[in-house]
PDB file of C-alpha atoms and ligand atoms in Angstrom:
ATOM      1  CA  UNK A 233      -4.330 131.465  76.020  1.00 89.00           C
ATOM      2  CA  UNK A 234      -5.184 133.591  79.029  1.00 95.00           C
ATOM      3  CA  UNK A 235      -2.638 136.171  80.167  1.00 97.00           C
ATOM      4  CA  UNK A 236      -2.254 136.965  83.847  1.00 96.00           C
ATOM      5  CA  UNK A 237      -4.037 140.262  84.351  1.00 95.00           C
ATOM      6  CA  UNK A 238      -2.225 142.640  86.680  1.00 96.00           C
ATOM      7  CA  UNK A 239      -4.246 145.765  85.962  1.00 93.00           C
ATOM      8  CA  UNK A 240      -6.070 145.434  89.276  1.00 92.00           C
ATOM      9  CA  UNK A 241      -3.337 143.750  91.321  1.00 95.00           C
ATOM     10  CA  UNK A 242      -2.773 140.001  91.381  1.00 95.00           C
ATOM     11  CA  UNK A 243      -4.667 137.379  93.325  1.00 93.00           C
ATOM     12  CA  UNK A 244      -3.661 133.742  93.136  1.00 91.00           C
ATOM     13  CA  UNK A 245      -7.281 132.824  93.766  1.00 92.00           C
ATOM     14  CA  UNK A 246      -8.282 134.192  90.372  1.00 93.00           C
ATOM     15  CA  UNK A 247      -6.065 131.566  88.720  1.00 95.00           C
ATOM     16  CA  UNK A 248      -6.318 128.837  91.310  1.00 91.00           C
ATOM     17  CA  UNK A 249      -7.603 126.185  88.907  1.00 93.00           C
ATOM     18  CA  UNK A 250      -4.575 126.493  86.652  1.00 97.00           C
ATOM     19  CA  UNK A 251      -1.757 127.102  89.117  1.00 97.00           C
ATOM     20  CA  UNK A 252      -0.372 124.313  91.244  1.00 97.00           C
ATOM     21  CA  UNK A 253       1.034 125.328  94.608  1.00 96.00           C
ATOM     22  CA  UNK A 254       4.601 124.054  94.966  1.00 96.00           C
ATOM     23  CA  UNK A 255       5.791 125.930  98.021  1.00 94.00           C
ATOM     24  CA  UNK A 256       4.607 128.582 100.373  1.00 94.00           C
ATOM     25  CA  UNK A 257       6.585 130.194 103.105  1.00 90.00           C
ATOM     26  CA  UNK A 258       5.730 133.472 104.721  1.00 89.00           C
ATOM     27  CA  UNK A 259       5.075 136.086 102.101  1.00 90.00           C
ATOM     28  CA  UNK A 260       6.431 133.970  99.266  1.00 93.00           C
ATOM     29  CA  UNK A 261       4.515 131.558  97.075  1.00 95.00           C
ATOM     30  CA  UNK A 262       5.877 129.374  94.290  1.00 95.00           C
ATOM     31  CA  UNK A 263       3.433 128.082  91.715  1.00 97.00           C
ATOM     32  CA  UNK A 264       3.560 125.868  88.648  1.00 97.00           C
ATOM     33  CA  UNK A 265       1.639 126.844  85.536  1.00 98.00           C
ATOM     34  CA  UNK A 266      -0.828 124.073  84.732  1.00 97.00           C
ATOM     35  CA  UNK A 267      -3.109 125.932  82.364  1.00 96.00           C
ATOM     36  CA  UNK A 268      -0.693 127.441  79.863  1.00 94.00           C
ATOM     37  CA  UNK A 269      -1.265 130.900  81.215  1.00 97.00           C
ATOM     38  CA  UNK A 270       0.705 133.529  79.355  1.00 98.00           C
ATOM     39  CA  UNK A 271       3.321 135.708  80.988  1.00 98.00           C
ATOM     40  CA  UNK A 272       2.174 139.329  81.413  1.00 97.00           C
ATOM     41  CA  UNK A 273       5.649 140.555  80.435  1.00 98.00           C
ATOM     42  CA  UNK A 274       6.477 138.632  77.249  1.00 98.00           C
ATOM     43  CA  UNK A 275       3.223 136.921  76.304  1.00 97.00           C
ATOM     44  CA  UNK A 276       4.746 133.437  76.216  1.00 97.00           C
ATOM     45  CA  UNK A 277       3.570 130.610  78.476  1.00 97.00           C
ATOM     46  CA  UNK A 278       5.648 130.442  81.659  1.00 97.00           C
ATOM     47  CA  UNK A 279       6.642 127.425  83.717  1.00 96.00           C
ATOM     48  CA  UNK A 280       6.811 128.756  87.244  1.00 96.00           C
ATOM     49  CA  UNK A 281       5.648 131.814  89.042  1.00 97.00           C
ATOM     50  CA  UNK A 282       7.067 133.200  92.258  1.00 96.00           C
ATOM     51  CA  UNK A 283       4.923 135.747  94.058  1.00 97.00           C
ATOM     52  CA  UNK A 284       6.445 137.709  96.900  1.00 96.00           C
ATOM     53  CA  UNK A 285       5.404 140.658  99.001  1.00 94.00           C
ATOM     54  CA  UNK A 286       8.847 140.888 100.559  1.00 91.00           C
ATOM     55  CA  UNK A 287      10.990 143.888  99.736  1.00 88.00           C
ATOM     56  CA  UNK A 288      13.933 141.667  98.823  1.00 89.00           C
ATOM     57  CA  UNK A 289      14.409 138.162  97.505  1.00 86.00           C
ATOM     58  CA  UNK A 290      17.397 135.913  96.807  1.00 87.00           C
ATOM     59  CA  UNK A 291      17.484 132.924  94.493  1.00 83.00           C
ATOM     60  CA  UNK A 292      19.360 129.913  95.813  1.00 83.00           C
ATOM     61  CA  UNK A 293      19.217 128.230  92.428  1.00 80.00           C
ATOM     62  CA  UNK A 294      19.095 130.560  89.457  1.00 77.00           C
ATOM     63  CA  UNK A 295      16.666 129.446  86.754  1.00 78.00           C
ATOM     64  CA  UNK A 296      18.327 128.227  83.578  1.00 86.00           C
ATOM     65  CA  UNK A 297      15.852 129.840  81.183  1.00 89.00           C
ATOM     66  CA  UNK A 298      14.529 133.348  80.576  1.00 94.00           C
ATOM     67  CA  UNK A 299      13.163 135.280  83.541  1.00 95.00           C
ATOM     68  CA  UNK A 300      10.438 137.905  83.411  1.00 97.00           C
ATOM     69  CA  UNK A 301       9.448 140.317  86.160  1.00 97.00           C
ATOM     70  CA  UNK A 302       6.133 141.965  86.765  1.00 97.00           C
ATOM     71  CA  UNK A 303       4.944 143.991  89.677  1.00 95.00           C
ATOM     72  CA  UNK A 304       1.734 145.248  91.173  1.00 96.00           C
ATOM     73  CA  UNK A 305       1.293 147.746  93.986  1.00 92.00           C
ATOM     74  CA  UNK A 306       2.368 145.322  96.698  1.00 92.00           C
ATOM     75  CA  UNK A 307       3.594 142.186  94.952  1.00 96.00           C
ATOM     76  CA  UNK A 308       6.564 141.211  92.831  1.00 96.00           C
ATOM     77  CA  UNK A 309       6.027 138.411  90.329  1.00 97.00           C
ATOM     78  CA  UNK A 310       8.969 136.451  88.944  1.00 96.00           C
ATOM     79  CA  UNK A 311       8.134 134.250  85.977  1.00 97.00           C
ATOM     80  CA  UNK A 312      10.483 131.607  84.630  1.00 96.00           C
ATOM     81  CA  UNK A 313      10.239 130.035  81.190  1.00 96.00           C
TER      82      UNK A 313
HETATM   83 ZN1   ZN B 537       7.832 136.124  80.178  1.00 90.06          ZN
END
């Protein structure tokens, strides 16, 4: 299982083949994990990944499962399981 590598930032294009784009609006992108990528925070496969470059973010519908956070220099990654 491949883990998302954040050591040099995060680019969706590096994982394009395994992440399905669900929604994109402005600086926010929501993706579905299609390739059983592992979460960089806990090492378990995640279901969805939200990538945002915004300084703040609100969730309209809180996820029901565990949430992991990871950040790079300019992006915040929210992973739901
Ligand atoms: Zn996790």
